[in-house]
JSON list of C-alpha atoms in Angstrom, two decimals:
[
{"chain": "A", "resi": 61, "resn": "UNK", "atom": "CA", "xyz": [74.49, 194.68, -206.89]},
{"chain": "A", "resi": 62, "resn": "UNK", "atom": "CA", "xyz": [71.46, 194.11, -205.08]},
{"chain": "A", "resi": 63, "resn": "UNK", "atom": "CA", "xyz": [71.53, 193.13, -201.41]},
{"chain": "A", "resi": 64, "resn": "UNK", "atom": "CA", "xyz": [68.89, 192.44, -199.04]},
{"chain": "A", "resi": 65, "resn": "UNK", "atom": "CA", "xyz": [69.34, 192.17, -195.42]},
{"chain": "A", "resi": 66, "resn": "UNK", "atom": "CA", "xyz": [67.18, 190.75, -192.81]},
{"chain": "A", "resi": 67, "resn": "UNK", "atom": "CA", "xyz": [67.24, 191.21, -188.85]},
{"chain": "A", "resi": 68, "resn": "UNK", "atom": "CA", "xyz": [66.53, 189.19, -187.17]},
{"chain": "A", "resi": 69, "resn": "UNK", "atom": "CA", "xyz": [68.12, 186.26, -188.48]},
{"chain": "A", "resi": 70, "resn": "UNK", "atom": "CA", "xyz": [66.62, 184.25, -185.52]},
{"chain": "A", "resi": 71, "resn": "UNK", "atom": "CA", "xyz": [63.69, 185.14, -182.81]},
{"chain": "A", "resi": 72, "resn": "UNK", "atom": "CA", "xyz": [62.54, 183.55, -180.19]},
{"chain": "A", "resi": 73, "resn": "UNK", "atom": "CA", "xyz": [59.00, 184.81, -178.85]},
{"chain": "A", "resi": 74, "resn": "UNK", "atom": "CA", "xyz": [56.49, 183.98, -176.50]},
{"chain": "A", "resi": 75, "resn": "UNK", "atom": "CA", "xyz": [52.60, 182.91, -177.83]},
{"chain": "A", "resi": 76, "resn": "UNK", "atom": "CA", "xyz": [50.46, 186.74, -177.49]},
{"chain": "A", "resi": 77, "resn": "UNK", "atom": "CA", "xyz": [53.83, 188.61, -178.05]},
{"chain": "A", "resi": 78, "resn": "UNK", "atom": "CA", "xyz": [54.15, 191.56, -180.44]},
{"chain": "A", "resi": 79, "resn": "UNK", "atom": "CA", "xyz": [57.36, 191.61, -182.78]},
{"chain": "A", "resi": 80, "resn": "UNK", "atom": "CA", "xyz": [58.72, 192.67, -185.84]},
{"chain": "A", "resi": 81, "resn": "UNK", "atom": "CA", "xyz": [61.02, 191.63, -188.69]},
{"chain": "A", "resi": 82, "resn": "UNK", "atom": "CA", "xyz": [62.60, 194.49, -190.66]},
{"chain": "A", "resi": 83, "resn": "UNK", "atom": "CA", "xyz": [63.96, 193.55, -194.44]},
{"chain": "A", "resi": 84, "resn": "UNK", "atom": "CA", "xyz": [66.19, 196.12, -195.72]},
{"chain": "A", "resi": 85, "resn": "UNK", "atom": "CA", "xyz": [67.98, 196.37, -199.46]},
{"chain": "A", "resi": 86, "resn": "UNK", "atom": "CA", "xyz": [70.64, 198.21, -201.07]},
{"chain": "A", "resi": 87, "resn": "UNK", "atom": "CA", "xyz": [69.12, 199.85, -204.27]},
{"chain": "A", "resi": 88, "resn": "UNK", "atom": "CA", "xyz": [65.38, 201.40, -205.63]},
{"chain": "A", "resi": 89, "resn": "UNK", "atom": "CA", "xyz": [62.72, 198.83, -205.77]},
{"chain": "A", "resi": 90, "resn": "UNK", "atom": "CA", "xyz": [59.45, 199.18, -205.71]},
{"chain": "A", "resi": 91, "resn": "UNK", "atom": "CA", "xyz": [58.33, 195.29, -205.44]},
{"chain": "A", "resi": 92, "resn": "UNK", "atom": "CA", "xyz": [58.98, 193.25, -202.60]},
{"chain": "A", "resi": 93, "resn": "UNK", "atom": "CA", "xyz": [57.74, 189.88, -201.53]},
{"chain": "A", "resi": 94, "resn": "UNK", "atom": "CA", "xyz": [57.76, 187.60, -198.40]},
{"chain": "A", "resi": 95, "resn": "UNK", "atom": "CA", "xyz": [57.04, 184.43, -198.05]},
{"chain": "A", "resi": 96, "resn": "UNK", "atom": "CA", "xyz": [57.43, 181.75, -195.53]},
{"chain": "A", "resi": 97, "resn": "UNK", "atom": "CA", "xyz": [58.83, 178.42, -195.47]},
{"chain": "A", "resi": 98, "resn": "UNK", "atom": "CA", "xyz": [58.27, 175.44, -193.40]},
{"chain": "A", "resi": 99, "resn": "UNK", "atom": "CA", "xyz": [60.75, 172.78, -192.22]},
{"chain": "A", "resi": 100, "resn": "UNK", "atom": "CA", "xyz": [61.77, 170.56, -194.91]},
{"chain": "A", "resi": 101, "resn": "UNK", "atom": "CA", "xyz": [58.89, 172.21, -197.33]},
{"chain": "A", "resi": 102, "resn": "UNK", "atom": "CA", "xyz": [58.59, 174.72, -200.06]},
{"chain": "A", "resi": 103, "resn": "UNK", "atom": "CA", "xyz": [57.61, 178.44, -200.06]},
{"chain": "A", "resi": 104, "resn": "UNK", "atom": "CA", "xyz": [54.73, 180.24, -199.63]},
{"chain": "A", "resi": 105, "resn": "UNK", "atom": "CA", "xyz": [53.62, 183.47, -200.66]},
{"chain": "A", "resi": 106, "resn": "UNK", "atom": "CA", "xyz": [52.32, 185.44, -197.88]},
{"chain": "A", "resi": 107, "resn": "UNK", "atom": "CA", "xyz": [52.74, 189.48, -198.92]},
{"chain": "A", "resi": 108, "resn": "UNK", "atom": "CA", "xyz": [52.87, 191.50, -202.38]},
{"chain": "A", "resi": 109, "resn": "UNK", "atom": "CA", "xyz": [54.06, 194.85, -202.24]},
{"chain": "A", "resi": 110, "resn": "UNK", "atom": "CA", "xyz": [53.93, 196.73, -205.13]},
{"chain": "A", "resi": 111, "resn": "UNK", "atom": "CA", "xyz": [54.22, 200.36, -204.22]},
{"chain": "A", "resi": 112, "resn": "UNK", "atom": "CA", "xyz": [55.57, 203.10, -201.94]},
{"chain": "A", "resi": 113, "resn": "UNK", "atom": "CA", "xyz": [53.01, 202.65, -198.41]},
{"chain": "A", "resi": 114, "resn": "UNK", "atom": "CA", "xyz": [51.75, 199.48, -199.46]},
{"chain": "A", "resi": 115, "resn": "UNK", "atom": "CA", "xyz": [50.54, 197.75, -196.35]},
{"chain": "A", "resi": 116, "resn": "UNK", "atom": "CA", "xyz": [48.77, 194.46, -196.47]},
{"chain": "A", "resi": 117, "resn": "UNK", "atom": "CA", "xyz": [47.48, 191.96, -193.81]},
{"chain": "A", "resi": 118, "resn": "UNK", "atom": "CA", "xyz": [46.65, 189.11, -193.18]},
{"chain": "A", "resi": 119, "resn": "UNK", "atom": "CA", "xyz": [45.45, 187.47, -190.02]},
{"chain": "A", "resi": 120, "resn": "UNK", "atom": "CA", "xyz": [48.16, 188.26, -187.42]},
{"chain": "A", "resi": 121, "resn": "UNK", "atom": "CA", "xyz": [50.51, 189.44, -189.61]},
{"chain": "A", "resi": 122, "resn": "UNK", "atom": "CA", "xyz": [50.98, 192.59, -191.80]},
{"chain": "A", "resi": 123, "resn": "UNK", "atom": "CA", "xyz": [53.31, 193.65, -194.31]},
{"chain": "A", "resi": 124, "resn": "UNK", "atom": "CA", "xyz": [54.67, 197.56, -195.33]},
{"chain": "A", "resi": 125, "resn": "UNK", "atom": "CA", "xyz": [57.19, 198.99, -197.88]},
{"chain": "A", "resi": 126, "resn": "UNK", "atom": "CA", "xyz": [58.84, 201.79, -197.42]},
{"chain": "A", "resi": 127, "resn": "UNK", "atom": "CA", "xyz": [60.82, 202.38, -201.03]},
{"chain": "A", "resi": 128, "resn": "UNK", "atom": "CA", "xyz": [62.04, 205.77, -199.93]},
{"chain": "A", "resi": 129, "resn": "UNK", "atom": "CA", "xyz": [63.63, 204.07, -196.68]},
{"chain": "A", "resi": 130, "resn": "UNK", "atom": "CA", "xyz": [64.16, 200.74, -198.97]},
{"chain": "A", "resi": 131, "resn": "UNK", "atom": "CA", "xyz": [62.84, 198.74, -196.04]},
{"chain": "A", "resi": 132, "resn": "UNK", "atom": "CA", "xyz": [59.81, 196.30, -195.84]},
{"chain": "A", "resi": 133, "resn": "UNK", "atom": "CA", "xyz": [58.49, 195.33, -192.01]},
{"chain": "A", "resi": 134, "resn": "UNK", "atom": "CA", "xyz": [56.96, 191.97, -191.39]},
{"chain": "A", "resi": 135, "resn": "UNK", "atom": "CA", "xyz": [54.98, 192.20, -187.74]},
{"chain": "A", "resi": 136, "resn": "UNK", "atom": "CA", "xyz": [53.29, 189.80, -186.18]},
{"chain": "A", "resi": 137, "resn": "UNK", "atom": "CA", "xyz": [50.44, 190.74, -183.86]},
{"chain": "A", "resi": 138, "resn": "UNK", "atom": "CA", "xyz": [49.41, 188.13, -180.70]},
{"chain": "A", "resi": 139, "resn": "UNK", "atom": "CA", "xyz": [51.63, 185.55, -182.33]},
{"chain": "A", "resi": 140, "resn": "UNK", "atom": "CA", "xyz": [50.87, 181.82, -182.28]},
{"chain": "A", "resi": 141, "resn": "UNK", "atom": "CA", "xyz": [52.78, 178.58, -182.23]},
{"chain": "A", "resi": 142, "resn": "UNK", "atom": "CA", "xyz": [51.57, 177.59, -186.12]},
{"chain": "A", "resi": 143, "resn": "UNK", "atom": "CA", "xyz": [53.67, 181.30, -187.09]},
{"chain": "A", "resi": 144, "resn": "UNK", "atom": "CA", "xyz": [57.09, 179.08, -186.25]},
{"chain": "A", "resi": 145, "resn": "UNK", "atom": "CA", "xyz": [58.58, 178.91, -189.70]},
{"chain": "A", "resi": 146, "resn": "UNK", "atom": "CA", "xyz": [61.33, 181.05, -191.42]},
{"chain": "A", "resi": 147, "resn": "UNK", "atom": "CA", "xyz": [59.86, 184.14, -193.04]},
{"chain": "A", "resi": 148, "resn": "UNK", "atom": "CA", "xyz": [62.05, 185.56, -195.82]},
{"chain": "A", "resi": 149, "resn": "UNK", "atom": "CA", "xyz": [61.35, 189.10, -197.74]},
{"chain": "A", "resi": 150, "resn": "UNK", "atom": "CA", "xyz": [62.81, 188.74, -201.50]},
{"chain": "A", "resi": 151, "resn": "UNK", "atom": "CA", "xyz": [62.58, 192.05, -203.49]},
{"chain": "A", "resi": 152, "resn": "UNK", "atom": "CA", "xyz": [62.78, 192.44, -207.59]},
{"chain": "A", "resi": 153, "resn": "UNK", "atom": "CA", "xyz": [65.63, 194.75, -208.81]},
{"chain": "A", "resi": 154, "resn": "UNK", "atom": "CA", "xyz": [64.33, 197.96, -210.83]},
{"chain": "A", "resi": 155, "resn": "UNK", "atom": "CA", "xyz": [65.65, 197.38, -214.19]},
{"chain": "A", "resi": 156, "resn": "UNK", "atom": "CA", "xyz": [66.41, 193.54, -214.38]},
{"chain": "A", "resi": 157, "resn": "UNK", "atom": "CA", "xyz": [65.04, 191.71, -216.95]},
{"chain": "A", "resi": 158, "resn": "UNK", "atom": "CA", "xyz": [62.51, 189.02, -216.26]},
{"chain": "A", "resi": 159, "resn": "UNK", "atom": "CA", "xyz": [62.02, 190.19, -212.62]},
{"chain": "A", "resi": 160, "resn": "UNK", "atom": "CA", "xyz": [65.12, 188.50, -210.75]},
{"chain": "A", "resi": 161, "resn": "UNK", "atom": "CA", "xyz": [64.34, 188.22, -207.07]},
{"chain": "A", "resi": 162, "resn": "UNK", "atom": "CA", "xyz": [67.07, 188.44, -204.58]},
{"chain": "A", "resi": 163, "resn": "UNK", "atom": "CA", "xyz": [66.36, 186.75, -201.36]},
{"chain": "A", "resi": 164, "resn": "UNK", "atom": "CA", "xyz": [67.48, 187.87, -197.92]},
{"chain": "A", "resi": 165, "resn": "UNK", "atom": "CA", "xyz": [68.93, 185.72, -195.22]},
{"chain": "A", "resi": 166, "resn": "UNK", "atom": "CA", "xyz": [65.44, 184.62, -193.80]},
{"chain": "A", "resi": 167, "resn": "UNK", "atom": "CA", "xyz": [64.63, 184.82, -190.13]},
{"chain": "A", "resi": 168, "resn": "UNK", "atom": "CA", "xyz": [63.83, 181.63, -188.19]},
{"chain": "A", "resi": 169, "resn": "UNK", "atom": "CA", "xyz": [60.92, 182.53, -186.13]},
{"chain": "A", "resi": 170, "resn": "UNK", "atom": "CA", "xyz": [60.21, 180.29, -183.27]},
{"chain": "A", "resi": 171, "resn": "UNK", "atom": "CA", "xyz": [56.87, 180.87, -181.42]},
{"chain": "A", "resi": 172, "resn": "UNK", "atom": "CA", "xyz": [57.05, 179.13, -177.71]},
{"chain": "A", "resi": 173, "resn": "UNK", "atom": "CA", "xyz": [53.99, 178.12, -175.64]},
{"chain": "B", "resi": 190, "resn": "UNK", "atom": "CA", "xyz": [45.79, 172.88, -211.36]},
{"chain": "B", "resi": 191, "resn": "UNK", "atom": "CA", "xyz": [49.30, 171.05, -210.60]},
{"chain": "B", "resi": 192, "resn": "UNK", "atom": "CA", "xyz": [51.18, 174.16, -210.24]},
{"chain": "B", "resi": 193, "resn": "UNK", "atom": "CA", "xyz": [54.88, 174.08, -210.04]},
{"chain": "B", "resi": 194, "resn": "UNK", "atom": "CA", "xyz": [56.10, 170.26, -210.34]},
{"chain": "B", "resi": 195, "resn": "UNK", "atom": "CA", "xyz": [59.81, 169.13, -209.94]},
{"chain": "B", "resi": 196, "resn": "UNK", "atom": "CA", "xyz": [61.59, 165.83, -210.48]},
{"chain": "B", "resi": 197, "resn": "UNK", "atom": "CA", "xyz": [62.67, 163.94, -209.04]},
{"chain": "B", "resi": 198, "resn": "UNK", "atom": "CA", "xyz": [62.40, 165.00, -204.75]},
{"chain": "B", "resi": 199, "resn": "UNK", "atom": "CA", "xyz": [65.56, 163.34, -204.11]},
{"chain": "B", "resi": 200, "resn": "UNK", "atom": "CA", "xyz": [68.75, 162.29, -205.59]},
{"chain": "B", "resi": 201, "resn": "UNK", "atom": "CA", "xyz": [72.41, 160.96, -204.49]},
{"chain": "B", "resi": 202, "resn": "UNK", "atom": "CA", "xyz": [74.90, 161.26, -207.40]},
{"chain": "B", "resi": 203, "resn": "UNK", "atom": "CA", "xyz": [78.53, 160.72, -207.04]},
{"chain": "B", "resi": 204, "resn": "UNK", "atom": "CA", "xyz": [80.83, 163.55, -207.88]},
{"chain": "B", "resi": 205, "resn": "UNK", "atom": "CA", "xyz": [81.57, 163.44, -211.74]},
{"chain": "B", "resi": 206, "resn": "UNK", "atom": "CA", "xyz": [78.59, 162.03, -212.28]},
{"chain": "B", "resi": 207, "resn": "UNK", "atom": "CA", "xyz": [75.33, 164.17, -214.69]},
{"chain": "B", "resi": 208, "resn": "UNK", "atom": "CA", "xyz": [72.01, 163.98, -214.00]},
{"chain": "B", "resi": 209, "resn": "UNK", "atom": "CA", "xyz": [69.11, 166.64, -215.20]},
{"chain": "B", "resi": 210, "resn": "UNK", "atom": "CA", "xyz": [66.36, 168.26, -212.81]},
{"chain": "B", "resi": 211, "resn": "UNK", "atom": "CA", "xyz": [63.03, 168.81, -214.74]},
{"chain": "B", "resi": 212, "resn": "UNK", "atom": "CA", "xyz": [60.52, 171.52, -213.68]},
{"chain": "B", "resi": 213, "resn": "UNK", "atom": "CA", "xyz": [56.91, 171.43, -214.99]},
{"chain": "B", "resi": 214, "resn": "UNK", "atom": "CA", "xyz": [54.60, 174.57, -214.48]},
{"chain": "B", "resi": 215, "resn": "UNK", "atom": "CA", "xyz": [50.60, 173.77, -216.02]},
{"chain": "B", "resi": 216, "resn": "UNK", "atom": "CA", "xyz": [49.92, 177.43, -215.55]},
{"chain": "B", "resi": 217, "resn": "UNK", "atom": "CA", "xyz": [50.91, 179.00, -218.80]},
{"chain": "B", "resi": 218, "resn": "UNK", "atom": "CA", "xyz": [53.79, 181.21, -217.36]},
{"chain": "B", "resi": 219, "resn": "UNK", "atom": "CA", "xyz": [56.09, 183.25, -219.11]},
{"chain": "B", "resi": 220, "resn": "UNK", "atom": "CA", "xyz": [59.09, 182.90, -216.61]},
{"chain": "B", "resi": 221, "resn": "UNK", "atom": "CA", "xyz": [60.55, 180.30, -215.06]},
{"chain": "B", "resi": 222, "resn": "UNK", "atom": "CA", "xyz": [63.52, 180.39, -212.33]},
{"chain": "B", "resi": 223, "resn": "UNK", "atom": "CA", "xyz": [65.92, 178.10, -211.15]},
{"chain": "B", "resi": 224, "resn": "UNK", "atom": "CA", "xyz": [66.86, 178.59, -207.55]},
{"chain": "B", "resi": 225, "resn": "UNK", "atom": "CA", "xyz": [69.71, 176.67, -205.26]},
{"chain": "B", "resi": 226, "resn": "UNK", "atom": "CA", "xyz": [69.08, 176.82, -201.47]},
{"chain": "B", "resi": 227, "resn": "UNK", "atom": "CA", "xyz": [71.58, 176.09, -198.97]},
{"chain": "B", "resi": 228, "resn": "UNK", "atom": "CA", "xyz": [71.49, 175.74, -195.06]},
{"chain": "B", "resi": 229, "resn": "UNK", "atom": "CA", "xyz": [70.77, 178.76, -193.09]},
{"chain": "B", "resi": 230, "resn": "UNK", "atom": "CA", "xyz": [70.56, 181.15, -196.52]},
{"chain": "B", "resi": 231, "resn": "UNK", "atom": "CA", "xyz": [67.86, 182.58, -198.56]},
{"chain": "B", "resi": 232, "resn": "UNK", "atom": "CA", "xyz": [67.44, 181.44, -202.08]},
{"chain": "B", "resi": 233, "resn": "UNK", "atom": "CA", "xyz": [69.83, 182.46, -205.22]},
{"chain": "B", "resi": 234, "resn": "UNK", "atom": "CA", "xyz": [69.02, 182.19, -208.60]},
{"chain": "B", "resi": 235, "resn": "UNK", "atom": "CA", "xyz": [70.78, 179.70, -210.83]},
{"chain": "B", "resi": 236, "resn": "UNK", "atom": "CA", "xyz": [69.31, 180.21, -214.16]},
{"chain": "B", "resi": 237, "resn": "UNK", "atom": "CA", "xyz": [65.94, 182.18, -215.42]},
{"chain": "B", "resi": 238, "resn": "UNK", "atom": "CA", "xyz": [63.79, 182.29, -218.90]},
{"chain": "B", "resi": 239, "resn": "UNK", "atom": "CA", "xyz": [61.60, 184.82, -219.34]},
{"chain": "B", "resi": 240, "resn": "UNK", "atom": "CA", "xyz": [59.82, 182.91, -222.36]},
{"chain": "B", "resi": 241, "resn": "UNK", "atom": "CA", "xyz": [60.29, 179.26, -224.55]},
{"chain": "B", "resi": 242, "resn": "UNK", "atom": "CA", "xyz": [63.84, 179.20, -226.06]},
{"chain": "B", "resi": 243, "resn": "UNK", "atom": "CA", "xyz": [65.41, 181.76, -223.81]},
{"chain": "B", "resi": 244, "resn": "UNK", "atom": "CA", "xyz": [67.72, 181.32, -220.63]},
{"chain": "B", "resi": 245, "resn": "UNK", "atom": "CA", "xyz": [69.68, 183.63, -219.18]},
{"chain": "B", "resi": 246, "resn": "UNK", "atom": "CA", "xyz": [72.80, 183.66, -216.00]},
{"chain": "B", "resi": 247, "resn": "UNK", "atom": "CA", "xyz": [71.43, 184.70, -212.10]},
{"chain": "B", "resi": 248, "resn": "UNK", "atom": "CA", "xyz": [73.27, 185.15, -209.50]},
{"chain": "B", "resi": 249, "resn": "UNK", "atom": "CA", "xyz": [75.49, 181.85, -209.38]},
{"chain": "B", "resi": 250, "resn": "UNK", "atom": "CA", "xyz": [75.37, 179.96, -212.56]},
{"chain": "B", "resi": 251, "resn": "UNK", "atom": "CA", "xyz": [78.54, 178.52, -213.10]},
{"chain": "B", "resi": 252, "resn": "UNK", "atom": "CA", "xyz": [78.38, 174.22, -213.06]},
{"chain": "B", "resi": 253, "resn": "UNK", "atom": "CA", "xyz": [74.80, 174.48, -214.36]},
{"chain": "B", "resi": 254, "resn": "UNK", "atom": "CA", "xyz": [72.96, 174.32, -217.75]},
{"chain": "B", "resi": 255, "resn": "UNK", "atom": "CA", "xyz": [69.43, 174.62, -218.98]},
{"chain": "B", "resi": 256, "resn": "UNK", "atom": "CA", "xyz": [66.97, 174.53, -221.77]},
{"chain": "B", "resi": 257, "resn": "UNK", "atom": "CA", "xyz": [63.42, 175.61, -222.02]},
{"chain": "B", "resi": 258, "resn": "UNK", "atom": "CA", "xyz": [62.41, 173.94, -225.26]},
{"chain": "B", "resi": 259, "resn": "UNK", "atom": "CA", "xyz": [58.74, 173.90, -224.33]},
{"chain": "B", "resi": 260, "resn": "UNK", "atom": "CA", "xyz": [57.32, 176.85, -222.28]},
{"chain": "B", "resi": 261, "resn": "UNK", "atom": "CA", "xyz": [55.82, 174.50, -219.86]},
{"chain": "B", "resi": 262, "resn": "UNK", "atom": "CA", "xyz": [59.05, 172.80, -219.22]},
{"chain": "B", "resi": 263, "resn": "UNK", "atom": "CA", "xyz": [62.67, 174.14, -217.48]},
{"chain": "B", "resi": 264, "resn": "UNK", "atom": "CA", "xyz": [65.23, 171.90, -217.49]},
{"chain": "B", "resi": 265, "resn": "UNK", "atom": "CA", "xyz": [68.46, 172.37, -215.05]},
{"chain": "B", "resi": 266, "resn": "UNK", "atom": "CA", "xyz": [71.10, 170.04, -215.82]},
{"chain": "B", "resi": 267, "resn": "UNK", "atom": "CA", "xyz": [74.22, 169.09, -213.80]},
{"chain": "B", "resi": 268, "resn": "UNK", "atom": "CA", "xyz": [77.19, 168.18, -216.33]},
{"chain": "B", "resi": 269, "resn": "UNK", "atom": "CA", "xyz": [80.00, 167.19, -214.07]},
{"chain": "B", "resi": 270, "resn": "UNK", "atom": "CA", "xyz": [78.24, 166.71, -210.75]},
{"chain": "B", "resi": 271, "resn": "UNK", "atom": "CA", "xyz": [80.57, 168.57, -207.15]},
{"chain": "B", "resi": 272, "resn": "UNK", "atom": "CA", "xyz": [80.21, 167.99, -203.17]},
{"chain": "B", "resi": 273, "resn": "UNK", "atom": "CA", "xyz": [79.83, 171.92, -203.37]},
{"chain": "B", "resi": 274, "resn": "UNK", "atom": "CA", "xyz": [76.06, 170.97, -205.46]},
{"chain": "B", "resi": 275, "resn": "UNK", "atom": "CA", "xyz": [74.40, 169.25, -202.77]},
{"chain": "B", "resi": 276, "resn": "UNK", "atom": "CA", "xyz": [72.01, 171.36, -202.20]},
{"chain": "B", "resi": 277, "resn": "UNK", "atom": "CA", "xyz": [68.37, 172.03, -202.67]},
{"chain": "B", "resi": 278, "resn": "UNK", "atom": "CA", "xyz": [66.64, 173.14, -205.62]},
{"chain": "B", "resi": 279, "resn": "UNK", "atom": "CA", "xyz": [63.77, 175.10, -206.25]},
{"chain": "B", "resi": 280, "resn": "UNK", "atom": "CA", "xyz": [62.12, 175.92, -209.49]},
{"chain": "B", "resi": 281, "resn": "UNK", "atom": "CA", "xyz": [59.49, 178.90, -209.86]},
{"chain": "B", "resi": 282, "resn": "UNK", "atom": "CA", "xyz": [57.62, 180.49, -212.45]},
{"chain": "B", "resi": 283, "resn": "UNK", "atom": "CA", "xyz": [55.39, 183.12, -212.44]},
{"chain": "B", "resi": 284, "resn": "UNK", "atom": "CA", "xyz": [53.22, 185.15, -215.13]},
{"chain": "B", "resi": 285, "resn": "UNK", "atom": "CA", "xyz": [54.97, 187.21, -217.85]},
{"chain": "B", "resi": 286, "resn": "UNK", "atom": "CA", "xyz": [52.04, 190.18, -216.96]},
{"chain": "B", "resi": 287, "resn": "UNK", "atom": "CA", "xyz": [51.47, 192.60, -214.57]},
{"chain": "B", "resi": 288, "resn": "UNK", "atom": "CA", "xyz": [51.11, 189.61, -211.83]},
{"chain": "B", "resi": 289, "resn": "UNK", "atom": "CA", "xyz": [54.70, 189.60, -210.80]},
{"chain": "B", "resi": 290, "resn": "UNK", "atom": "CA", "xyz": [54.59, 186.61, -207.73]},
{"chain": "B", "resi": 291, "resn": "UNK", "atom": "CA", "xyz": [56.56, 183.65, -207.93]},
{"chain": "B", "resi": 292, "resn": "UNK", "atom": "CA", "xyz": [55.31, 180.64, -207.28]},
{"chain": "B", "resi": 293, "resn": "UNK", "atom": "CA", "xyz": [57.45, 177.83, -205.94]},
{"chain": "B", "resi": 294, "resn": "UNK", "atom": "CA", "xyz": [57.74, 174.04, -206.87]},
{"chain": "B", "resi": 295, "resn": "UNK", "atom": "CA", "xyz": [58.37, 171.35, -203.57]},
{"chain": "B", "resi": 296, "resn": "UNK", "atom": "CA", "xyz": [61.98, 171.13, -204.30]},
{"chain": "B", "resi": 297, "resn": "UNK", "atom": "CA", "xyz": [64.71, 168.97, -205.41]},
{"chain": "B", "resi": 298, "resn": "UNK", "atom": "CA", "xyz": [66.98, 167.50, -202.27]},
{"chain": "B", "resi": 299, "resn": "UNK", "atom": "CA", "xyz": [70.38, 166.59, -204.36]},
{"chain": "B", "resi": 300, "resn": "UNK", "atom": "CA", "xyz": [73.01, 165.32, -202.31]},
{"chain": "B", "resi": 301, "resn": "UNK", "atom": "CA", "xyz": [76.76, 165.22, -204.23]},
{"chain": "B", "resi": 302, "resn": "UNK", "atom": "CA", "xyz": [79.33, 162.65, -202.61]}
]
């Protein structure tokens, strides 16, 4: 069975800080997703990583896998108030028909002035 | 482009009671996923069809039903409505090709009393 885990599950960081999220699972994947999610809303897709050293960014944040670890890393560079959401990685089981995510926990990132 | 469209946003039912969640996708996708989200968790998948007439069991399917009679459409049903069902729902689909992200719908807020 599949398991993600995600530390940590809450952070607390001060506006121009540096931090990172780590997102680790249990068996061989080679896709993994995060997204984030406001209060109350739906989810958005941030990151796609489809490969071993993928890295992708996007304005202060970027995204790497690691398959041969079997760990993703979420940082956040400078970070501003408008990052507070919950960020969650989700990663797609090798094998499973019809590409079944399995979410982590999420981590609530709070970003103070 | 709608996207991802659920009905309806909210609903109280009392437990015993049925009722049917309908998901609406306008973007042609081969898979669509039925997701439950519950405070302080990540998302797990219900149900999942990875093409018109086909559903198959996720992660915690047991009190649920579906039908995908037209590609567009995934239906989740509730037959015998529980307190342990209040929850909030989230329907995705993505493409059945080599574009593997999910995209969400706004979410279903069911509360079971």
């Amino acid at each position: 069975e599949l398991k993600v885990e995600q530390n940590p599950l809450f952070l607390s960081m001060q506006e121009g800080k540096n931090y990172t999220i780590y997102c680790n699972y249990s068996t061989t994947s080679d896709r993994l997703y995060w997204y984030r999610q406001d209060p109350g809303k739906s989810l958005e897709s941030l990151f796609v990583l489809l490969s071993n050293g993928a890295v992708k960014q996007e304005g202060r944040l970027m995204a790497s896998l690691d398959t041969k670890a079997r760990l993703s890393t979420l940082h956040i560079t400078a970070a501003v108030h408008d990052l507070s959401a919950t960020y969650f990685c989700a990663v797609d089981g090798v094998g499973t028909s019809g590409s079944r995510l399995t979410f982590g926990e999420g981590t609530q990132l709070t970003v103070n002035p | 482009n709608a996207g991802v469209t659920q009905t309806p946003k909210f609903r109280v039912l009392k437990t015993g009671q049925s009722m049917t969640l309908l998901c609406a996708q306008d973007m042609n996708h081969e898979y669509m996923y039925w997701y439950r989200q519950d405070p302080g968790m990540g998302l797990r998948l219900i149900h999942y069809s990875v093409g018109e007439g086909t559903t198959a069991k996720g992660e915690v399917p047991d009190g649920y039903n579906v039908s995908r009679l037209k590609k567009q459409n995934f239906l989740l049903g509730l037959e015998s409505a529980a307190p342990s069902q209040t929850s909030v729902y989230f329907c995705a689909s993505r493409s059945g090709t080599s574009a593997y992200e999910q995209f969400f719908g706004p979410g279903t807020r069911l509360t079971v009393l």
